[in-house]
Each structure stands twice: as C-alpha cells, then as structure tokens.
PDB file of C-alpha atoms in Angstrom:
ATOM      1  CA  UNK A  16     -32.143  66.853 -45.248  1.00 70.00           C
ATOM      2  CA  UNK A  17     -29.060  67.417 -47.346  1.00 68.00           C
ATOM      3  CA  UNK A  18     -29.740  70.147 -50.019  1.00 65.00           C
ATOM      4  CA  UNK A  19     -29.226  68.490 -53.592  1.00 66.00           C
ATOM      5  CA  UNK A  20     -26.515  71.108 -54.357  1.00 73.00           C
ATOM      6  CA  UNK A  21     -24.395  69.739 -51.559  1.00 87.00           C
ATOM      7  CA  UNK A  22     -24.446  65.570 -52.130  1.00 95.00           C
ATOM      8  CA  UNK A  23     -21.585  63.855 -53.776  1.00 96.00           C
ATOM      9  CA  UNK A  24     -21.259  62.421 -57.261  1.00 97.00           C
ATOM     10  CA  UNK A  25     -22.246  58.863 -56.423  1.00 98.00           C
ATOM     11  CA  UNK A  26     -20.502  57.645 -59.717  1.00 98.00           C
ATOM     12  CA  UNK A  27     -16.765  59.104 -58.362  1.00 97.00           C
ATOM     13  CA  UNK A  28     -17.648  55.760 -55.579  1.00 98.00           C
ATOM     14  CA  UNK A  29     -16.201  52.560 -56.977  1.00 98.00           C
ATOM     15  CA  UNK A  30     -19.442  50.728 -55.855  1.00 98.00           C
ATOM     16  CA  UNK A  31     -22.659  51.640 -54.379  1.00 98.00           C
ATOM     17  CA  UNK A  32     -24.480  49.238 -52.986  1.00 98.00           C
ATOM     18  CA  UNK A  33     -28.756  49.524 -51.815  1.00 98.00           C
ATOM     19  CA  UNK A  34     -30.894  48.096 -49.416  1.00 97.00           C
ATOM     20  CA  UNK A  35     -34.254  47.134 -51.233  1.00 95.00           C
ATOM     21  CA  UNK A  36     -37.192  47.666 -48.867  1.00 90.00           C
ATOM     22  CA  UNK A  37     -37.671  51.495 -48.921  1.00 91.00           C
ATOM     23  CA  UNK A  38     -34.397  52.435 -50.874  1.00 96.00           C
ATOM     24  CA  UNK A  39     -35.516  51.094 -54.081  1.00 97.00           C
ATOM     25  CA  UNK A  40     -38.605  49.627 -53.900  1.00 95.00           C
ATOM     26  CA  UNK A  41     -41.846  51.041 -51.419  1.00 91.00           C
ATOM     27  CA  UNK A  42     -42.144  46.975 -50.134  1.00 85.00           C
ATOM     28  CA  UNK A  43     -41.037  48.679 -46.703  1.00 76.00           C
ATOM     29  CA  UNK A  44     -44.624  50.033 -46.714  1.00 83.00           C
ATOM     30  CA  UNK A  45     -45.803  45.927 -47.685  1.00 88.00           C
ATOM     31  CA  UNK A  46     -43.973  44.876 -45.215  1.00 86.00           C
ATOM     32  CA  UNK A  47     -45.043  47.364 -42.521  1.00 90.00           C
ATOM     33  CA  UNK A  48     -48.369  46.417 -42.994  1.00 92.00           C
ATOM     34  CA  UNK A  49     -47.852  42.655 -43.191  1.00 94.00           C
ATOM     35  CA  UNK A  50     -46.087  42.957 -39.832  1.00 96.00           C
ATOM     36  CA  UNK A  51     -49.096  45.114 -38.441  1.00 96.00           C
ATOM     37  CA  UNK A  52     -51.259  42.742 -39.674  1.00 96.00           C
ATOM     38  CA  UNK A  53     -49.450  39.502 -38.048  1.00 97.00           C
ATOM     39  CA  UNK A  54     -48.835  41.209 -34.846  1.00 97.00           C
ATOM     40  CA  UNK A  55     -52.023  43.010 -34.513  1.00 97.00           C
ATOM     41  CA  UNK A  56     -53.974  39.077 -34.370  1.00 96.00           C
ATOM     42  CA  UNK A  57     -50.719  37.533 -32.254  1.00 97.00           C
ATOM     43  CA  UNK A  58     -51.174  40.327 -29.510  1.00 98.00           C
ATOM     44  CA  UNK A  59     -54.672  39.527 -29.379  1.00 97.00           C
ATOM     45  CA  UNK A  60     -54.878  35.926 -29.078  1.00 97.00           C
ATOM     46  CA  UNK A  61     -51.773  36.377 -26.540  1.00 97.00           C
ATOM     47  CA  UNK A  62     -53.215  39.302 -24.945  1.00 96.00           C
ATOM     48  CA  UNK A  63     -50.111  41.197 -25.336  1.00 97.00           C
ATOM     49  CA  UNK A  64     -49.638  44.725 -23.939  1.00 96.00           C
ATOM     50  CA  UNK A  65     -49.228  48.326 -25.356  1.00 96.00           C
ATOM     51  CA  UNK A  66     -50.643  47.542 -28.741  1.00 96.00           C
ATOM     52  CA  UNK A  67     -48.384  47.462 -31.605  1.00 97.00           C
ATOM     53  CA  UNK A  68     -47.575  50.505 -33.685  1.00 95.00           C
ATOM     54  CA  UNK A  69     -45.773  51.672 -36.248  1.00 92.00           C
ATOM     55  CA  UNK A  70     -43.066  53.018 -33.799  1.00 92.00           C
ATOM     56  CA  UNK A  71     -42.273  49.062 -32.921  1.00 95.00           C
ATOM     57  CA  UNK A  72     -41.622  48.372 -36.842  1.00 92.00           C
ATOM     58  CA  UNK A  73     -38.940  50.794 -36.355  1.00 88.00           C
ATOM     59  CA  UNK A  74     -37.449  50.015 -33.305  1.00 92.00           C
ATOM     60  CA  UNK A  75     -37.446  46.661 -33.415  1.00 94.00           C
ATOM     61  CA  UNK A  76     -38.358  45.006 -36.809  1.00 92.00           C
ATOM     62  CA  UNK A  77     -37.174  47.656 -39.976  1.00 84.00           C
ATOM     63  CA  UNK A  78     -33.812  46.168 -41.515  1.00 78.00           C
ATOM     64  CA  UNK A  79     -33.296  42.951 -39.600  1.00 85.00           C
ATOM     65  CA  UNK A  80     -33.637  39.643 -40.891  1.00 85.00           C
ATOM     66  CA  UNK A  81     -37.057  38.241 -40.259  1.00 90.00           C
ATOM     67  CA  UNK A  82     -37.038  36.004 -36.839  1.00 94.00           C
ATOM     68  CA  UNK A  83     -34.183  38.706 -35.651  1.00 93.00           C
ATOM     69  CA  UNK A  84     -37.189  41.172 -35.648  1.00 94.00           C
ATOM     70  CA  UNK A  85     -39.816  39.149 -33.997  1.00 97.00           C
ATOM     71  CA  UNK A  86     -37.558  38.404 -31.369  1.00 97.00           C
ATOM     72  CA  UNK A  87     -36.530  41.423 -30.597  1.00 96.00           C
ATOM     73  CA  UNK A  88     -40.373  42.920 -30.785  1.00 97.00           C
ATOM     74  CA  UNK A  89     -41.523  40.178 -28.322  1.00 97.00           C
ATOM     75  CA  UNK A  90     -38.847  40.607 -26.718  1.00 97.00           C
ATOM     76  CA  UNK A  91     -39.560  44.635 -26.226  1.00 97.00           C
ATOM     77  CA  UNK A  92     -43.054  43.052 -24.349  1.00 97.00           C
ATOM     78  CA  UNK A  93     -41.212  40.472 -21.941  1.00 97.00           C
ATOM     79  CA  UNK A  94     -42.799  37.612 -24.097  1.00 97.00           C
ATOM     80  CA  UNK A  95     -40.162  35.138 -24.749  1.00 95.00           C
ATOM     81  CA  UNK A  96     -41.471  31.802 -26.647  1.00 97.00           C
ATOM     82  CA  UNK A  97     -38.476  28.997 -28.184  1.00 98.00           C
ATOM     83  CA  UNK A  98     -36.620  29.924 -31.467  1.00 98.00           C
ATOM     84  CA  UNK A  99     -37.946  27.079 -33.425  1.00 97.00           C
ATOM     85  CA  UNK A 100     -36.508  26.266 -36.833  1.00 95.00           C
ATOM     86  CA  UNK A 101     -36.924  28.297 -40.361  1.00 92.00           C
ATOM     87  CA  UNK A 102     -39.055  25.108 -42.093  1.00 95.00           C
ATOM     88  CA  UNK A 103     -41.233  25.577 -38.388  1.00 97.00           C
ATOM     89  CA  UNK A 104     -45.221  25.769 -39.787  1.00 97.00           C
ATOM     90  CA  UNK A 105     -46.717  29.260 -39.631  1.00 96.00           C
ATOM     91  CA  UNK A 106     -49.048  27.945 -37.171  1.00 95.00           C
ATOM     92  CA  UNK A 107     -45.996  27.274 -34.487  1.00 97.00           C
ATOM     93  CA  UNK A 108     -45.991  29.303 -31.839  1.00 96.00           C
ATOM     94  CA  UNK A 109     -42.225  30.324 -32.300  1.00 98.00           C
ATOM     95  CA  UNK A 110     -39.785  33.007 -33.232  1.00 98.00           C
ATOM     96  CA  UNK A 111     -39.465  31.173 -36.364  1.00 97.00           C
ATOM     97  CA  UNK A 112     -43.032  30.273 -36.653  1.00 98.00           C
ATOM     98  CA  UNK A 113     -44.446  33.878 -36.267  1.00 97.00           C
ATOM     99  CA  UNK A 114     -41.939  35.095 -38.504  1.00 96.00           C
ATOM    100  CA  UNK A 115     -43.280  32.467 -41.439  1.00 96.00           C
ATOM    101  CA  UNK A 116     -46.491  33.909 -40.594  1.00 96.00           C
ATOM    102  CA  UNK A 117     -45.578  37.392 -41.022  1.00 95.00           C
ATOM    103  CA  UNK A 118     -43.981  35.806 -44.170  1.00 90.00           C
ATOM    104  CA  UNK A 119     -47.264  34.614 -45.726  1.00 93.00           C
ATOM    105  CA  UNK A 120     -49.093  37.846 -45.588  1.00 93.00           C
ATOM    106  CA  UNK A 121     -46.641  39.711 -46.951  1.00 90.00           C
ATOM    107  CA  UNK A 122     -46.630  37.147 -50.037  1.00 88.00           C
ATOM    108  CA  UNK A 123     -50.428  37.343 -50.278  1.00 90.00           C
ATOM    109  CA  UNK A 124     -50.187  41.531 -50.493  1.00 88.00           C
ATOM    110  CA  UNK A 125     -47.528  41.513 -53.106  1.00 87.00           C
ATOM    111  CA  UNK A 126     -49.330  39.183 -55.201  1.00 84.00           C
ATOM    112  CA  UNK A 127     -52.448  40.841 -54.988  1.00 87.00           C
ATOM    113  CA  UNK A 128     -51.220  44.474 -55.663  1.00 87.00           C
ATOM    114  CA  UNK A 129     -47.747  44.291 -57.131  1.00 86.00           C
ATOM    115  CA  UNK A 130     -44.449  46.203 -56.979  1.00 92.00           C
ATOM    116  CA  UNK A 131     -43.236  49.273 -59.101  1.00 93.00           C
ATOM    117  CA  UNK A 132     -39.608  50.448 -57.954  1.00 96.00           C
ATOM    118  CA  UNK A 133     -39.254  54.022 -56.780  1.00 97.00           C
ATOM    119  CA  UNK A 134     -39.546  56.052 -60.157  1.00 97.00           C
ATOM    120  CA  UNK A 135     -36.011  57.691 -58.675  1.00 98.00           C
ATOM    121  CA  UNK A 136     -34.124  54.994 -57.651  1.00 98.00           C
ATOM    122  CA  UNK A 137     -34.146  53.745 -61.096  1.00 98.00           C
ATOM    123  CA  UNK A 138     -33.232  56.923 -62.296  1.00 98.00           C
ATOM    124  CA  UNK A 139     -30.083  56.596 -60.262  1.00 98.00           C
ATOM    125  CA  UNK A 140     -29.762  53.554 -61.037  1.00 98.00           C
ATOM    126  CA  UNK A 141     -29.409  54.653 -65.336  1.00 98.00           C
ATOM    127  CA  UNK A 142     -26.789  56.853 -64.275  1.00 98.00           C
ATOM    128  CA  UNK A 143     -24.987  54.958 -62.134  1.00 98.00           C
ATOM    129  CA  UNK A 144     -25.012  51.792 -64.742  1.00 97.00           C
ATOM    130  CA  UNK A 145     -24.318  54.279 -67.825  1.00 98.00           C
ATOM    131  CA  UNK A 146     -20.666  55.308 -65.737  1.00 98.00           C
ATOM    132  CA  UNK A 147     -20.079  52.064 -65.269  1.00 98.00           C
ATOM    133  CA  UNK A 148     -20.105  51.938 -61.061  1.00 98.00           C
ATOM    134  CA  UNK A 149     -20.846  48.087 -59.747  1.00 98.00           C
ATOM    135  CA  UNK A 150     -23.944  48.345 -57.635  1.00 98.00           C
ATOM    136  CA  UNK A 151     -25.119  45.846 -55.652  1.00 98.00           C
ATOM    137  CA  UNK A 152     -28.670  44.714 -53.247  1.00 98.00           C
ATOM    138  CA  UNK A 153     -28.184  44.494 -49.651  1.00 98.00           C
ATOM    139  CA  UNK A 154     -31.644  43.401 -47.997  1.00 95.00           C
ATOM    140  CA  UNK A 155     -31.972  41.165 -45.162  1.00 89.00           C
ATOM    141  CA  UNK A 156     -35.559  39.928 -46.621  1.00 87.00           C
ATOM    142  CA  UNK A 157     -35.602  36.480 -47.808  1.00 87.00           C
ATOM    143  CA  UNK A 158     -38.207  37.730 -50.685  1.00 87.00           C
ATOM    144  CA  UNK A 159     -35.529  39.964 -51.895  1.00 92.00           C
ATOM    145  CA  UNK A 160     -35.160  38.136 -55.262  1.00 93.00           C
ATOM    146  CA  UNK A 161     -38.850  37.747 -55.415  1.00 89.00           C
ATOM    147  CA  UNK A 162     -39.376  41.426 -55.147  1.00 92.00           C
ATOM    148  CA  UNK A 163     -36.698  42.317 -57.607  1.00 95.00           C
ATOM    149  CA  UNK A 164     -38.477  40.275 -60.131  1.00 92.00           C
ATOM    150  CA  UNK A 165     -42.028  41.378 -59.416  1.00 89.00           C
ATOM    151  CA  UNK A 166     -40.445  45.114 -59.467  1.00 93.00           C
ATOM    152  CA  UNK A 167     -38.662  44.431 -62.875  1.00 94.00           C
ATOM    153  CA  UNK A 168     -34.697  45.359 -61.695  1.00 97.00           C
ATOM    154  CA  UNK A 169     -33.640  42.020 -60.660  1.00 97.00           C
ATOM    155  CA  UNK A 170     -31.094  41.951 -63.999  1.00 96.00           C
ATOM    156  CA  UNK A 171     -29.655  45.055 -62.607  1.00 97.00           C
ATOM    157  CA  UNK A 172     -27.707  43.770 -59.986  1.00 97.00           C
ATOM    158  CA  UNK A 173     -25.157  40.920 -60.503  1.00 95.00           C
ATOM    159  CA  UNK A 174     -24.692  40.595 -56.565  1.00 97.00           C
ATOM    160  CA  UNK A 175     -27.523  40.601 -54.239  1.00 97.00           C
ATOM    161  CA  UNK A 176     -27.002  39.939 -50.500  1.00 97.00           C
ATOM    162  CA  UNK A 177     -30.189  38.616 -48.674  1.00 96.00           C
ATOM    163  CA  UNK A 178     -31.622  36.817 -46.314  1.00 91.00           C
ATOM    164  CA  UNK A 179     -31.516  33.911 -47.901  1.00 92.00           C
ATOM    165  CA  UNK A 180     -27.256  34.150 -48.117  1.00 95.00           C
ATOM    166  CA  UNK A 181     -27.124  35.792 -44.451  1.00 94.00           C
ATOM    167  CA  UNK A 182     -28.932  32.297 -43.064  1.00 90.00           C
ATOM    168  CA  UNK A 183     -26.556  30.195 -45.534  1.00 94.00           C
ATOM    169  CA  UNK A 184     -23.575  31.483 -44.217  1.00 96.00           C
ATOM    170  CA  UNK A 185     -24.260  32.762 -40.862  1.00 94.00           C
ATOM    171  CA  UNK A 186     -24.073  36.111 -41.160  1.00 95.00           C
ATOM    172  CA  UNK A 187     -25.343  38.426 -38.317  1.00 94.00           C
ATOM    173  CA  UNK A 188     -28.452  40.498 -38.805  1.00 88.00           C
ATOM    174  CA  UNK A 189     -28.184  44.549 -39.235  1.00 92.00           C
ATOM    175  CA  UNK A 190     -26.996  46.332 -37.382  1.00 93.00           C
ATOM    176  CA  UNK A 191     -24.165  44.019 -37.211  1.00 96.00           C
ATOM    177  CA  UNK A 192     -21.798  44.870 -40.614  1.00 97.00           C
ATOM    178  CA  UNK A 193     -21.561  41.413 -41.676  1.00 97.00           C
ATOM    179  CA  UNK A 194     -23.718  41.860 -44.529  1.00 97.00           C
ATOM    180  CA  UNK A 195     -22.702  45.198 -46.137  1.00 98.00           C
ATOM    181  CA  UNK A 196     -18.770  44.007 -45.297  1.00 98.00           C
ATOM    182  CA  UNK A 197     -19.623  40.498 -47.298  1.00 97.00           C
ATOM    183  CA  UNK A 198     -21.648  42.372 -50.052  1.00 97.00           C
ATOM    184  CA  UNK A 199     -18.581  44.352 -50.810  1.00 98.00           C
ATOM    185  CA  UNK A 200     -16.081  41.323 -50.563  1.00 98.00           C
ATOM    186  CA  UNK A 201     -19.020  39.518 -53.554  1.00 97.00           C
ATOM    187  CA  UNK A 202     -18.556  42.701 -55.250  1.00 97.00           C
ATOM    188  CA  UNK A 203     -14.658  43.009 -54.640  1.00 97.00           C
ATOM    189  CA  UNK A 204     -14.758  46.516 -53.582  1.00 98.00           C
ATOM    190  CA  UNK A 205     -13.164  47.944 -50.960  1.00 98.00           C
ATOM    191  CA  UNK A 206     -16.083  49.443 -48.593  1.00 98.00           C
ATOM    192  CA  UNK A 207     -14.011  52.512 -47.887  1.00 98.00           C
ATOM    193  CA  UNK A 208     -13.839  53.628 -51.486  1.00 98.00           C
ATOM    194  CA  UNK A 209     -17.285  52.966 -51.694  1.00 98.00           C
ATOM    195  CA  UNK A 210     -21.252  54.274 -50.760  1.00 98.00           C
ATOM    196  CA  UNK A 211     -24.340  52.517 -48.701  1.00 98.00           C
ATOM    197  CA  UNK A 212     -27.770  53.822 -49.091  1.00 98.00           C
ATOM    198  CA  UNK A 213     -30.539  52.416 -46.347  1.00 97.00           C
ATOM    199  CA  UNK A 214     -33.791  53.595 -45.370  1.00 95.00           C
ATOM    200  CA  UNK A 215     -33.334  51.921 -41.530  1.00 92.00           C
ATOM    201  CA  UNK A 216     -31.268  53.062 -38.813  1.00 94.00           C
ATOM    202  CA  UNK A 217     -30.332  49.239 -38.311  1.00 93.00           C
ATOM    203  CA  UNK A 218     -28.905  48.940 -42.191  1.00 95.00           C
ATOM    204  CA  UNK A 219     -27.071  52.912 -41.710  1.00 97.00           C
ATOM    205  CA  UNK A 220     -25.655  51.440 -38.597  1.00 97.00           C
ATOM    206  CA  UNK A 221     -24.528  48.071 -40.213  1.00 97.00           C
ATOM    207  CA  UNK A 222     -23.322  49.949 -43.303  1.00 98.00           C
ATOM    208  CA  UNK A 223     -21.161  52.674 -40.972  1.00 98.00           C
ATOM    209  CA  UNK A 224     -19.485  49.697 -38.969  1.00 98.00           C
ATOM    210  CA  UNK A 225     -18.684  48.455 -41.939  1.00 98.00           C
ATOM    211  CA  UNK A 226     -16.565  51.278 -42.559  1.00 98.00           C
ATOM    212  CA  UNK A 227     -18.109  52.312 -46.018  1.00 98.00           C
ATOM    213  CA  UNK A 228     -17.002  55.798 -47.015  1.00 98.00           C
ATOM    214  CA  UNK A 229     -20.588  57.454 -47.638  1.00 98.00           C
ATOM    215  CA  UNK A 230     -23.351  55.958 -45.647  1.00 98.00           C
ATOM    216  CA  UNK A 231     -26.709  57.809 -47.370  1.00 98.00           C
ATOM    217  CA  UNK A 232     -29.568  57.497 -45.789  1.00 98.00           C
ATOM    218  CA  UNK A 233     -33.164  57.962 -46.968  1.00 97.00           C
ATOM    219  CA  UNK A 234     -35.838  59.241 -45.008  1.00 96.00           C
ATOM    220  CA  UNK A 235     -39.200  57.445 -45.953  1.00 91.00           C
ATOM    221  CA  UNK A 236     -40.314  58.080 -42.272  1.00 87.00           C
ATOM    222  CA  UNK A 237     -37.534  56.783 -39.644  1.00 91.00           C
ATOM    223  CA  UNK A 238     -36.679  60.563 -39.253  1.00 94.00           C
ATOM    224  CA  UNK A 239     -33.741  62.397 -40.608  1.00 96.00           C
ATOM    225  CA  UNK A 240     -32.429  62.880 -37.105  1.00 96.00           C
ATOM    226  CA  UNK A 241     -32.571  58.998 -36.430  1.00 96.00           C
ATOM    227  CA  UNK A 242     -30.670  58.390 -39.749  1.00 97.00           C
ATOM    228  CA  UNK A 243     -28.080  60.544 -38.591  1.00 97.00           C
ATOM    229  CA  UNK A 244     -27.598  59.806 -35.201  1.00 97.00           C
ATOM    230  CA  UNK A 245     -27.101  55.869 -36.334  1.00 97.00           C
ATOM    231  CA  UNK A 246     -24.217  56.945 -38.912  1.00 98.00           C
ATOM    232  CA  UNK A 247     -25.619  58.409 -42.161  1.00 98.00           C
ATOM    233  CA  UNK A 248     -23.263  60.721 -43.631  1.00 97.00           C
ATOM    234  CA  UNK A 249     -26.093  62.687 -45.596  1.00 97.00           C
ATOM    235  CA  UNK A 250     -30.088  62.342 -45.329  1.00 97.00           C
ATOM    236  CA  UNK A 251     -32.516  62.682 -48.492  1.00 97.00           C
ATOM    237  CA  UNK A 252     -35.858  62.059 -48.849  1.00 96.00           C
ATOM    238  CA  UNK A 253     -35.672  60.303 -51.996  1.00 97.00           C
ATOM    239  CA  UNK A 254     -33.075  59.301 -54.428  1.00 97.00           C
ATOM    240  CA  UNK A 255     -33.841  61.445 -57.030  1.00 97.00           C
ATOM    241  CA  UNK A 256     -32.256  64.087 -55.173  1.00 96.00           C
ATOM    242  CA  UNK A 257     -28.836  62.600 -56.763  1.00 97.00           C
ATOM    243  CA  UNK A 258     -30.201  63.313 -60.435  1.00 96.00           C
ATOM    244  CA  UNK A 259     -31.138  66.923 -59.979  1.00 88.00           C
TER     245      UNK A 259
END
C-alpha cells in the first residue's frame, strides 16, 4: 500500500476517470455473490469440476464485460457451450444465456438490499468536482447506470462508459484499453495527462495499455501485489486515502 503522504494530488490530473464496481460503489461484493450464486447451481446441474470460488471471480470474471467472463470461467474448466445472442433467455444454455442469468440475480440482490457508494469515494469525488477536474465512469457492467442511480451519483458524471456502449460500438472487454482509451476521447482528455482508478487487475491492465499517466489501483481484495504486477502505479485500500 502507498502511504497517504506519498500519493499525488489527483486534482493537478486533467481528468480522472473510475471504474464503478469496487472503486466507487461495494456492487463488486453484489456481483461476487450473484456470480457465486449462478455458478454454484450451473456447476451442479453440469457437474462441473473444482468447485467455484472466489479465486475464479478474480481470475476470470472481475472487470470484464459479462459473457467475456463466463466464457473465460467455463472456459478455465474445458466446458465450451455456443455464444448465443445478448436477447438469448436466461434459461439458454449459452455464454450469453448464463450470463443473463447471472444478470437476474444480481438485479434481484440490488433491489432487495440497495446501494450506498463508498463513504470515500464520494469524498473524492467533492474535491475533485469543487477543482473543477472532469471525471468520468468506466465499468464494463451493463447495470452501470442502474447502479449509479440506486447509489445516488449518477448526476456526477457527464460521461459514463459501460457495457451497454462497449456492445454498441464494439469495443473489446478489459483488459483490452478500448474502453478507458474511448472514455477519455468522450471526455476529450488526453489519457497521458490524466489518472485511472480500478479495483481489478483486468481494468489496471486496460487502463495502463491505455497509456494513462497514473493508473491507481484499489485493493478491496485482488491483492496489492496483483494490482501492481498488472500496471498500477500506486495501491490504496480505499479512496479516502486521497483526502487525508
């Protein structure tokens, strides 16, 4: 971890730009368990071997869009089953199909229990807004609006980059830098003058190809030493390490 003494002044950055799911919002824990949840019955009825864990989330599912991650999971067990289509019924046995699934647990549990942003991401996110520095939402989850909304920051951001845009326009999944690189362009900043915070080794990676000049990366349980090794310039633990 990066003592507090030693970060940079995010507002000298002419943008900075977040992932959602664990940077601003705990819905990486949501969605951790709505993947558990939806793999834990698959592997069952498919009799799929080792059991899933919390390891695979990381590996293989944190910070990729949705069907990137079940492919690459099932993939990781030598089960391969057709693509499908994004409107394919949760019921479908397909990439697509299993990721809708995943999809409608994860909408049950935030209905049920709610959202409440990371009490020090938002205080970033005052001081960042009161200096004036554009920020900007880069989440490869489809319910990234949705969550924004339920979490109460959605009018925070004038540019959010999500699923939904990476599927409209073909952009490639994290760790790929397609996303960050287009979030900037939206944002028309230059991603060398500016910062990337992600809580997954896949969105430090993307953000670092993308050639940002501070990748941060925050450790909600990835590992500091992952973080690093994939690109992250410094490692906290939570954001409010860039108010003290």
């Amino acid at each position: 971890m990066t003592d507090s003494r030693d970060l940079p002044d995010l507002t000298s950055f002419d943008a900075v730009l977040f992932d959602l799911d664990g940077v601003l919002t705990p819905t990486a824990e949501v969605h951790m368990r709505a993947w558990k949840e939806m793999f834990d019955e698959l592997f069952a009825a498919w009799d799929i071997q080792p059991p899933y864990t919390d390891r695979d989330y990381f590996d293989h599912v944190d910070g990729k869009k949705r069907y990137d991650g079940v492919a690459s999971l099932l993939r990781s067990r030598d089960v391969e089953v057709p693509w499908g289509d994004p409107s394919d019924d949760p019921s479908l046995d397909t990439v697509c199909g299993v990721g809708n699934r995943k999809n409608l647990v994860f909408s049950r549990i935030l209905r049920a229990e709610g959202i409440a942003p990371y009490a020090g991401s938002v205080a970033l996110l005052d001081i960042l807004q009161a200096a004036g520095t554009p920020i900007a939402v880069v989440s490869s989850s489809k319910n990234a609006v949705e969550v924004l909304e339920a979490a109460g920051i959605r009018d925070r951001f004038p540019v959010v980059m999500d699923g939904v845009v990476a599927e409209r326009d073909h952009l490639a999944s994290k760790p790929a830098p397609d996303v960050f690189a287009e979030a900037a362009r939206m944002l028309r900043v230059d991603p060398a003058r500016s910062a990337a915070v992600e809580d997954a080794t896949s969105g430090v990676a993307s953000a670092s190809a993308a050639g940002f000049g501070l990748v941060v990366g925050v450790d909600r349980g990835v590992g500091a030493e992952h973080l690093v090794a994939a690109g992250a310039d410094v490692v906290v633990d939570d954001l409010q390490a860039f108010v003290d």
